[in-house]
mmCIF file of C-alpha atoms and ligand atoms in Angstrom:
data_model
loop_
_atom_site.group_PDB
_atom_site.id
_atom_site.type_symbol
_atom_site.label_atom_id
_atom_site.label_comp_id
_atom_site.label_asym_id
_atom_site.label_seq_id
_atom_site.Cartn_x
_atom_site.Cartn_y
_atom_site.Cartn_z
ATOM 1 C CA MET A 1 0.000 0.000 0.000
ATOM 2 C CA LYS A 2 2.706 2.417 1.097
ATOM 3 C CA LYS A 3 4.754 1.490 -1.948
ATOM 4 C CA THR A 4 1.910 2.229 -4.406
ATOM 5 C CA LEU A 5 1.255 5.577 -2.737
ATOM 6 C CA LEU A 6 4.891 6.488 -3.044
ATOM 7 C CA ALA A 7 4.998 5.329 -6.669
ATOM 8 C CA SER A 8 1.973 7.422 -7.596
ATOM 9 C CA MET A 9 3.421 10.443 -5.782
ATOM 10 C CA VAL A 10 6.631 10.073 -7.772
ATOM 11 C CA ALA A 11 4.612 9.726 -10.980
ATOM 12 C CA LEU A 12 2.612 12.863 -10.158
ATOM 13 C CA LEU A 13 5.762 14.798 -9.434
ATOM 14 C CA GLY A 14 7.224 13.672 -12.763
ATOM 15 C CA MET A 15 4.089 14.797 -14.587
ATOM 16 C CA SER A 16 4.092 18.219 -13.007
ATOM 17 C CA VAL A 17 7.766 18.735 -13.895
ATOM 18 C CA ALA A 18 6.989 17.827 -17.518
ATOM 19 C CA MET A 19 3.922 20.092 -17.469
ATOM 20 C CA SER A 20 5.768 23.087 -16.144
ATOM 21 C CA ALA A 21 8.347 22.690 -18.921
ATOM 22 C CA ASN A 22 5.581 22.506 -21.516
ATOM 23 C CA ALA A 23 3.642 25.374 -19.992
ATOM 24 C CA GLU A 24 6.131 27.691 -21.682
ATOM 25 C CA PHE A 25 5.019 26.257 -25.012
ATOM 26 C CA LYS A 26 1.743 26.966 -26.750
ATOM 27 C CA THR A 27 0.246 25.020 -29.612
ATOM 28 C CA ARG A 28 2.048 26.445 -32.623
ATOM 29 C CA ASN A 29 1.686 25.304 -36.189
ATOM 30 C CA ILE A 30 4.591 26.844 -38.052
ATOM 31 C CA ARG A 31 4.018 27.144 -41.785
ATOM 32 C CA LEU A 32 7.332 27.045 -43.596
ATOM 33 C CA SER A 33 7.491 27.511 -47.345
ATOM 34 C CA ASN A 34 10.103 26.782 -49.938
ATOM 35 C CA GLY A 35 10.629 26.818 -53.693
ATOM 36 C CA LEU A 36 12.459 23.506 -53.858
ATOM 37 C CA ALA A 37 11.171 19.974 -54.272
ATOM 38 C CA GLN A 38 10.812 18.038 -51.000
ATOM 39 C CA THR A 39 13.461 15.591 -52.262
ATOM 40 C CA HIS A 40 16.090 18.351 -51.999
ATOM 41 C CA PRO A 41 18.291 18.017 -48.848
ATOM 42 C CA VAL A 42 16.406 21.003 -47.412
ATOM 43 C CA GLY A 43 13.678 18.366 -46.959
ATOM 44 C CA ASN A 44 16.024 16.385 -44.681
ATOM 45 C CA GLY A 45 16.931 19.533 -42.787
ATOM 46 C CA VAL A 46 13.293 20.485 -42.246
ATOM 47 C CA LYS A 47 12.525 16.975 -40.989
ATOM 48 C CA THR A 48 15.269 17.284 -38.370
ATOM 49 C CA PHE A 49 14.182 20.839 -37.506
ATOM 50 C CA ASP A 50 10.566 19.678 -37.015
ATOM 51 C CA ALA A 51 11.442 16.592 -34.953
ATOM 52 C CA CYS A 52 13.623 18.767 -32.711
ATOM 53 C CA VAL A 53 10.974 21.451 -32.011
ATOM 54 C CA GLN A 54 8.353 18.766 -31.399
ATOM 55 C CA GLU A 55 10.622 17.110 -28.889
ATOM 56 C CA LYS A 56 11.539 20.319 -27.094
ATOM 57 C CA SER A 57 7.931 21.497 -26.892
ATOM 58 C CA GLY A 58 6.418 18.168 -25.864
ATOM 59 C CA GLY A 59 4.604 18.012 -29.211
ATOM 60 C CA LYS A 60 3.075 21.476 -28.962
ATOM 61 C CA MET A 61 5.061 23.119 -31.737
ATOM 62 C CA LYS A 62 5.274 21.613 -35.180
ATOM 63 C CA ILE A 63 6.414 22.645 -38.621
ATOM 64 C CA THR A 64 4.226 22.199 -41.670
ATOM 65 C CA ALA A 65 6.292 22.565 -44.812
ATOM 66 C CA PHE A 66 5.049 23.642 -48.245
ATOM 67 C CA TRP A 67 7.238 22.747 -51.229
ATOM 68 C CA SER A 68 7.756 23.790 -54.855
ATOM 69 C CA SER A 69 6.624 27.413 -54.352
ATOM 70 C CA ALA A 70 3.143 26.300 -53.194
ATOM 71 C CA LEU A 71 2.887 29.442 -51.017
ATOM 72 C CA GLY A 72 4.438 31.788 -53.583
ATOM 73 C CA ASP A 73 8.006 32.512 -54.589
ATOM 74 C CA ASP A 74 10.887 33.419 -52.245
ATOM 75 C CA LEU A 75 10.187 37.147 -52.216
ATOM 76 C CA GLN A 76 6.388 36.865 -51.867
ATOM 77 C CA ALA A 77 6.760 34.447 -48.970
ATOM 78 C CA THR A 78 9.305 36.737 -47.311
ATOM 79 C CA GLN A 79 6.892 39.672 -47.568
ATOM 80 C CA ALA A 80 4.190 37.490 -45.987
ATOM 81 C CA LEU A 81 6.558 36.983 -43.051
ATOM 82 C CA ARG A 82 7.146 40.702 -42.681
ATOM 83 C CA SER A 83 3.431 41.361 -42.497
ATOM 84 C CA GLY A 84 2.954 38.501 -40.031
ATOM 85 C CA VAL A 85 0.691 36.280 -42.169
ATOM 86 C CA GLN A 86 3.176 33.406 -42.508
ATOM 87 C CA GLU A 87 5.685 32.102 -39.947
ATOM 88 C CA ALA A 88 8.712 30.917 -41.872
ATOM 89 C CA VAL A 89 10.469 30.544 -45.220
ATOM 90 C CA ILE A 90 13.710 29.026 -46.429
ATOM 91 C CA THR A 91 14.832 31.368 -49.174
ATOM 92 C CA SER A 92 17.900 32.241 -51.161
ATOM 93 C CA SER A 93 19.431 35.526 -50.084
ATOM 94 C CA SER A 94 19.530 36.846 -53.658
ATOM 95 C CA PRO A 95 15.880 37.806 -54.333
ATOM 96 C CA LEU A 96 15.842 39.835 -51.083
ATOM 97 C CA VAL A 97 18.462 42.452 -52.015
ATOM 98 C CA GLY A 98 15.717 45.026 -52.576
ATOM 99 C CA LEU A 99 14.863 44.691 -48.861
ATOM 100 C CA VAL A 100 18.386 44.341 -47.515
ATOM 101 C CA PRO A 101 20.983 45.637 -50.002
ATOM 102 C CA ALA A 102 23.829 44.175 -47.900
ATOM 103 C CA LEU A 103 22.675 40.653 -48.879
ATOM 104 C CA GLY A 104 24.082 41.423 -52.330
ATOM 105 C CA VAL A 105 27.482 40.605 -50.896
ATOM 106 C CA PHE A 106 26.663 36.886 -51.341
ATOM 107 C CA ASP A 107 25.951 37.457 -55.045
ATOM 108 C CA LEU A 108 29.430 38.723 -55.824
ATOM 109 C CA PRO A 109 30.899 36.260 -58.319
ATOM 110 C CA PHE A 110 33.629 33.906 -57.058
ATOM 111 C CA LEU A 111 33.550 35.363 -53.521
ATOM 112 C CA PHE A 112 34.041 32.100 -51.605
ATOM 113 C CA ALA A 113 36.650 29.540 -52.609
ATOM 114 C CA ASN A 114 35.051 26.542 -50.905
ATOM 115 C CA GLU A 115 32.324 25.430 -48.478
ATOM 116 C CA LYS A 116 34.596 25.642 -45.463
ATOM 117 C CA GLU A 117 35.144 29.321 -46.084
ATOM 118 C CA ALA A 118 31.454 29.917 -46.666
ATOM 119 C CA ASP A 119 30.544 28.156 -43.380
ATOM 120 C CA ALA A 120 33.086 30.182 -41.407
ATOM 121 C CA VAL A 121 31.760 33.456 -42.810
ATOM 122 C CA VAL A 122 28.016 32.830 -42.465
ATOM 123 C CA ASP A 123 28.202 31.011 -39.107
ATOM 124 C CA GLY A 124 30.562 33.613 -37.662
ATOM 125 C CA ASP A 125 30.431 37.330 -36.880
ATOM 126 C CA PHE A 126 29.808 38.340 -40.459
ATOM 127 C CA GLY A 127 26.636 36.238 -40.550
ATOM 128 C CA LYS A 128 25.458 37.889 -37.321
ATOM 129 C CA PHE A 129 26.169 41.326 -38.772
ATOM 130 C CA ILE A 130 23.894 40.492 -41.749
ATOM 131 C CA ASN A 131 21.251 39.053 -39.383
ATOM 132 C CA GLU A 132 20.965 42.443 -37.668
ATOM 133 C CA LYS A 133 20.112 44.019 -40.994
ATOM 134 C CA LEU A 134 17.444 41.382 -41.623
ATOM 135 C CA ASP A 135 16.038 41.959 -38.159
ATOM 136 C CA ALA A 136 15.669 45.662 -38.920
ATOM 137 C CA VAL A 137 13.232 44.836 -41.748
ATOM 138 C CA GLY A 138 11.136 42.390 -39.710
ATOM 139 C CA LEU A 139 12.948 39.120 -40.418
ATOM 140 C CA VAL A 140 14.612 36.860 -37.846
ATOM 141 C CA ASN A 141 17.267 34.693 -39.505
ATOM 142 C CA LEU A 142 17.487 31.473 -37.499
ATOM 143 C CA ALA A 143 20.373 29.973 -39.484
ATOM 144 C CA TYR A 144 22.209 29.814 -42.787
ATOM 145 C CA TRP A 145 21.710 26.568 -44.681
ATOM 146 C CA GLU A 146 23.506 25.483 -47.827
ATOM 147 C CA ASN A 147 22.264 26.118 -51.331
ATOM 148 C CA GLY A 148 25.735 25.502 -52.763
ATOM 149 C CA PHE A 149 28.043 26.584 -55.534
ATOM 150 C CA ARG A 150 26.121 27.439 -58.663
ATOM 151 C CA ASN A 151 26.708 25.909 -62.069
ATOM 152 C CA LEU A 152 25.347 26.790 -65.473
ATOM 153 C CA SER A 153 23.126 24.470 -67.511
ATOM 154 C CA ASN A 154 21.763 25.139 -71.015
ATOM 155 C CA SER A 155 20.114 23.591 -74.030
ATOM 156 C CA LYS A 156 22.198 25.332 -76.707
ATOM 157 C CA LYS A 157 25.919 24.598 -76.710
ATOM 158 C CA PRO A 158 28.901 23.633 -74.579
ATOM 159 C CA VAL A 159 30.086 26.527 -72.409
ATOM 160 C CA ALA A 160 33.760 26.408 -71.376
ATOM 161 C CA LYS A 161 34.768 30.084 -71.593
ATOM 162 C CA TRP A 162 33.023 33.397 -71.138
ATOM 163 C CA GLU A 163 32.634 34.072 -74.899
ATOM 164 C CA ASP A 164 30.398 30.979 -75.052
ATOM 165 C CA PHE A 165 27.756 32.836 -73.039
ATOM 166 C CA ASP A 166 27.310 35.196 -75.951
ATOM 167 C CA GLY A 167 23.630 35.680 -76.795
ATOM 168 C CA MET A 168 22.523 32.880 -74.447
ATOM 169 C CA LYS A 169 19.082 33.549 -72.910
ATOM 170 C CA ILE A 170 19.688 32.849 -69.261
ATOM 171 C CA ARG A 171 17.375 33.011 -66.266
ATOM 172 C CA VAL A 172 18.887 34.736 -63.255
ATOM 173 C CA MET A 173 17.505 35.337 -59.779
ATOM 174 C CA GLN A 174 15.682 38.647 -59.297
ATOM 175 C CA ASN A 175 18.846 40.490 -58.497
ATOM 176 C CA ASN A 176 20.882 43.201 -60.238
ATOM 177 C CA ILE A 177 24.269 41.737 -59.395
ATOM 178 C CA PHE A 178 23.459 38.449 -61.111
ATOM 179 C CA LEU A 179 21.909 40.356 -63.984
ATOM 180 C CA ASP A 180 25.094 42.380 -64.458
ATOM 181 C CA THR A 181 27.418 39.404 -64.004
ATOM 182 C CA PHE A 182 25.822 37.560 -66.896
ATOM 183 C CA LYS A 183 25.275 40.621 -69.082
ATOM 184 C CA ASN A 184 28.951 41.366 -68.590
ATOM 185 C CA MET A 185 29.731 37.869 -69.932
ATOM 186 C CA GLY A 186 27.645 38.678 -73.009
ATOM 187 C CA ALA A 187 24.520 36.709 -72.093
ATOM 188 C CA ASN A 188 20.936 37.880 -72.477
ATOM 189 C CA ALA A 189 19.939 37.633 -68.806
ATOM 190 C CA THR A 190 16.319 37.659 -67.589
ATOM 191 C CA PRO A 191 15.294 37.802 -63.913
ATOM 192 C CA MET A 192 12.665 35.204 -63.093
ATOM 193 C CA ALA A 193 11.257 33.450 -60.019
ATOM 194 C CA PHE A 194 12.542 29.946 -59.313
ATOM 195 C CA GLY A 195 9.131 28.325 -59.840
ATOM 196 C CA GLU A 196 9.044 29.463 -63.467
ATOM 197 C CA ILE A 197 12.377 27.939 -64.519
ATOM 198 C CA PHE A 198 11.236 24.466 -65.533
ATOM 199 C CA SER A 199 8.490 25.629 -67.880
ATOM 200 C CA GLY A 200 10.716 28.445 -69.181
ATOM 201 C CA LEU A 201 13.349 25.891 -70.177
ATOM 202 C CA GLU A 202 10.760 23.464 -71.518
ATOM 203 C CA THR A 203 9.091 26.038 -73.782
ATOM 204 C CA LYS A 204 12.519 27.475 -74.742
ATOM 205 C CA ALA A 205 11.576 30.920 -73.461
ATOM 206 C CA ILE A 206 15.027 30.628 -71.863
ATOM 207 C CA ASP A 207 18.045 28.511 -72.901
ATOM 208 C CA ALA A 208 19.911 28.417 -69.627
ATOM 209 C CA GLN A 209 19.744 28.649 -65.859
ATOM 210 C CA GLU A 210 22.286 28.364 -63.048
ATOM 211 C CA ASN A 211 21.924 26.436 -59.791
ATOM 212 C CA PRO A 212 23.855 23.858 -57.773
ATOM 213 C CA PHE A 213 23.918 20.240 -59.103
ATOM 214 C CA VAL A 214 21.562 19.079 -56.356
ATOM 215 C CA THR A 215 18.886 21.579 -57.414
ATOM 216 C CA ILE A 216 19.310 20.732 -61.112
ATOM 217 C CA ASP A 217 18.774 17.100 -60.064
ATOM 218 C CA THR A 218 15.892 17.411 -57.582
ATOM 219 C CA SER A 219 13.956 20.051 -59.569
ATOM 220 C CA LYS A 220 14.517 17.911 -62.711
ATOM 221 C CA PHE A 221 15.993 20.695 -64.848
ATOM 222 C CA TYR A 222 18.238 18.047 -66.445
ATOM 223 C CA GLU A 223 15.164 16.744 -68.275
ATOM 224 C CA VAL A 224 15.040 19.932 -70.336
ATOM 225 C CA GLN A 225 18.773 20.764 -70.626
ATOM 226 C CA LYS A 226 21.649 19.351 -72.741
ATOM 227 C CA TYR A 227 24.853 20.872 -71.336
ATOM 228 C CA ILE A 228 26.237 21.658 -67.934
ATOM 229 C CA SER A 229 29.347 23.699 -67.100
ATOM 230 C CA VAL A 230 31.167 23.422 -63.808
ATOM 231 C CA THR A 231 31.445 27.180 -63.307
ATOM 232 C CA ASN A 232 31.073 27.364 -59.487
ATOM 233 C CA HIS A 233 30.522 31.074 -60.070
ATOM 234 C CA ALA A 234 28.703 31.959 -56.849
ATOM 235 C CA TYR A 235 27.724 30.575 -53.453
ATOM 236 C CA THR A 236 24.382 32.005 -52.395
ATOM 237 C CA PRO A 237 23.258 30.708 -48.990
ATOM 238 C CA PHE A 238 19.767 29.837 -47.830
ATOM 239 C CA LEU A 239 18.301 31.887 -44.993
ATOM 240 C CA VAL A 240 15.885 30.241 -42.546
ATOM 241 C CA LEU A 241 13.705 33.252 -41.875
ATOM 242 C CA PHE A 242 11.030 33.702 -39.249
ATOM 243 C CA SER A 243 8.389 36.440 -39.150
ATOM 244 C CA LYS A 244 9.438 39.021 -36.573
ATOM 245 C CA PRO A 245 5.861 40.167 -35.758
ATOM 246 C CA ILE A 246 5.001 36.520 -34.940
ATOM 247 C CA TRP A 247 8.359 35.895 -33.210
ATOM 248 C CA ASN A 248 7.607 38.778 -30.844
ATOM 249 C CA THR A 249 4.532 36.914 -29.554
ATOM 250 C CA TYR A 250 6.560 33.769 -28.670
ATOM 251 C CA SER A 251 7.975 32.916 -25.241
ATOM 252 C CA ALA A 252 11.721 32.812 -24.583
ATOM 253 C CA GLU A 253 11.556 28.988 -24.501
ATOM 254 C CA GLU A 254 9.778 28.835 -27.837
ATOM 255 C CA LYS A 255 12.331 31.168 -29.397
ATOM 256 C CA ALA A 256 15.232 29.166 -27.996
ATOM 257 C CA ALA A 257 13.746 25.918 -29.314
ATOM 258 C CA LEU A 258 13.399 27.374 -32.806
ATOM 259 C CA SER A 259 16.914 28.834 -32.837
ATOM 260 C CA GLU A 260 18.559 25.648 -31.561
ATOM 261 C CA CYS A 261 16.559 23.364 -33.818
ATOM 262 C CA ALA A 262 17.213 25.438 -36.965
ATOM 263 C CA VAL A 263 20.925 24.870 -36.312
ATOM 264 C CA LYS A 264 20.355 21.112 -35.889
ATOM 265 C CA GLY A 265 18.460 21.169 -39.175
ATOM 266 C CA ARG A 266 21.320 23.093 -40.760
ATOM 267 C CA ASP A 267 23.883 20.479 -39.765
ATOM 268 C CA GLU A 268 21.737 17.709 -41.215
ATOM 269 C CA GLU A 269 21.015 19.646 -44.418
ATOM 270 C CA ARG A 270 24.692 20.464 -44.997
ATOM 271 C CA LYS A 271 25.684 16.852 -44.374
ATOM 272 C CA VAL A 272 23.134 15.495 -46.838
ATOM 273 C CA ILE A 273 23.678 18.105 -49.568
ATOM 274 C CA ARG A 274 27.458 17.622 -49.514
ATOM 275 C CA ALA A 275 27.111 13.875 -49.739
ATOM 276 C CA LEU A 276 24.614 14.178 -52.582
ATOM 277 C CA SER A 277 26.315 16.767 -54.798
ATOM 278 C CA GLN A 278 28.565 14.372 -56.764
ATOM 279 C CA GLN A 279 25.766 11.808 -57.012
ATOM 280 C CA SER A 280 23.540 14.483 -58.490
ATOM 281 C CA LEU A 281 26.222 15.304 -61.048
ATOM 282 C CA ALA A 282 26.510 11.596 -61.926
ATOM 283 C CA LYS A 283 22.735 11.432 -62.370
ATOM 284 C CA ILE A 284 22.759 14.502 -64.621
ATOM 285 C CA LYS A 285 25.515 12.891 -66.712
ATOM 286 C CA ALA A 286 23.652 9.597 -66.882
ATOM 287 C CA ALA A 287 20.620 11.510 -68.155
ATOM 288 C CA GLY A 288 22.735 12.406 -71.185
ATOM 289 C CA LEU A 289 23.995 15.899 -70.420
ATOM 290 C CA GLN A 290 27.441 16.869 -71.613
ATOM 291 C CA VAL A 291 29.613 18.123 -68.750
ATOM 292 C CA ASN A 292 32.096 20.919 -69.458
ATOM 293 C CA GLU A 293 34.849 21.808 -67.030
ATOM 294 C CA ILE A 294 36.198 25.333 -66.798
ATOM 295 C CA SER A 295 40.009 25.343 -66.834
ATOM 296 C CA PRO A 296 41.822 27.097 -63.975
ATOM 297 C CA GLU A 297 43.125 29.713 -66.452
ATOM 298 C CA GLU A 298 39.631 30.388 -67.723
ATOM 299 C CA HIS A 299 38.387 30.617 -64.155
ATOM 300 C CA LYS A 300 40.958 33.347 -63.562
ATOM 301 C CA ARG A 301 39.891 35.142 -66.739
ATOM 302 C CA MET A 302 36.251 35.018 -65.645
ATOM 303 C CA LEU A 303 37.179 36.316 -62.214
ATOM 304 C CA SER A 304 39.042 39.306 -63.658
ATOM 305 C CA LYS A 305 36.180 39.946 -66.067
ATOM 306 C CA ALA A 306 33.824 39.930 -63.079
ATOM 307 C CA GLN A 307 35.833 42.620 -61.292
ATOM 308 C CA VAL A 308 33.720 45.398 -62.827
ATOM 309 C CA VAL A 309 30.697 43.869 -61.079
ATOM 310 C CA TYR A 310 32.449 44.318 -57.730
ATOM 311 C CA ASP A 311 33.311 47.916 -58.562
ATOM 312 C CA LYS A 312 29.834 48.739 -59.794
ATOM 313 C CA HIS A 313 27.903 47.210 -56.904
ATOM 314 C CA LYS A 314 30.109 47.999 -53.944
ATOM 315 C CA ALA A 315 28.254 51.260 -53.315
ATOM 316 C CA THR A 316 24.775 49.672 -53.280
ATOM 317 C CA ILE A 317 25.795 46.674 -51.150
ATOM 318 C CA GLY A 318 27.596 49.048 -48.799
ATOM 319 C CA PRO A 319 31.366 49.589 -49.005
ATOM 320 C CA ASP A 320 31.691 48.668 -45.316
ATOM 321 C CA VAL A 321 29.914 45.341 -45.977
ATOM 322 C CA VAL A 322 32.140 44.398 -48.911
ATOM 323 C CA GLU A 323 35.295 45.412 -47.057
ATOM 324 C CA ARG A 324 34.170 43.490 -43.989
ATOM 325 C CA VAL A 325 33.644 40.234 -45.867
ATOM 326 C CA GLN A 326 36.933 40.668 -47.705
ATOM 327 C CA LYS A 327 38.748 41.248 -44.411
ATOM 328 C CA THR A 328 37.060 38.185 -42.881
ATOM 329 C CA LEU A 329 38.128 36.102 -45.879
ATOM 330 C CA ALA A 330 41.673 37.467 -45.827
ATOM 331 C CA ASP A 331 41.958 36.479 -42.137
ATOM 332 C CA LEU A 332 40.646 32.995 -42.900
ATOM 333 C CA ARG A 333 43.124 32.577 -45.741
ATOM 334 C CA LYS A 334 46.167 33.565 -43.637
HETATM 335 C C1 LIG B 401 14.373 28.049 -54.339
HETATM 336 C C2 LIG B 401 15.406 29.078 -54.752
HETATM 337 C C3 LIG B 401 16.625 28.455 -55.402
HETATM 338 C C4 LIG B 401 17.599 29.511 -55.914
HETATM 339 C C5 LIG B 401 17.117 30.102 -57.224
HETATM 340 O O1 LIG B 401 13.231 28.688 -53.849
HETATM 341 O O2 LIG B 401 16.163 30.871 -57.224
HETATM 342 O O3 LIG B 401 17.715 29.796 -58.265
HETATM 343 O O4 LIG B 401 18.871 28.968 -56.074
HETATM 344 O O5 LIG B 401 17.275 27.613 -54.492
HETATM 345 O O6 LIG B 401 15.778 29.843 -53.614
#
């Protein structure tokens, strides 16, 4: 008798401890949108992110993801966050330069040499410095995830040097730096939302697009393209953005859970995308696309050709921002 009483007292105590932890959490259904297909490694990251917030909140918070631009493109979804009608989006930084000009720093061609450098910059002080600018326009950036180094695909001809871009109709992100980079190479660049690429390529409204191998694979662009060039011309990160007006209504525990879990999701997403990249390239090859490498000399030529883009856009990005990233990179390269 005494033993059962004690056991039930212990059980009750356990329940109340669990309840007080969960009392800081309300029922929250977080709608998170994305332009990618769910099969992209961002899907793995979101799964980890969701499992983590569910665990921390005792099942009260959960993430409902919408894929393939189902809730609008990157910029539309971001605006919905700013006005507090949607909780979260995973977006490329590039279409948001109109809101935060400093984000243009990530569009500068050939800025990062490798993923390690990119991680150190975005996960470090420079990333925090950019986050403050996002915060000022109503966006809480929970973490930087990987989109990856971008490569050019097209349906026209092999591209191995900048002159080959000549006259090519290429889709670029809605961003002046990308527009200028490709115009400077001689291409006929058109800004377009991500969700319109596949049909644009299929109907030949555009000849070319540029994205990492994993995106070309999971969004099936290889079905409507013939050539791919390993240009690695830019590394544009993903931002995991949360609506600040909604964020402000959350408890400290809820905020902490989201911040910590977005980082867990990031680690998973980066692991999966890096393991998949070469497999995606192999799949693209197996689908019949011709792969063209860019020689190191040509890479150098492209980089020097791109210098005018740096000069032209430094003022709009913010000279302090460009100098800051260059200083950070110089320190890393010491
Ligand atoms: C997906 C986009 C995509 C980006 C682009 O919504 O637009 O080309 O690289 O990943 O954010």
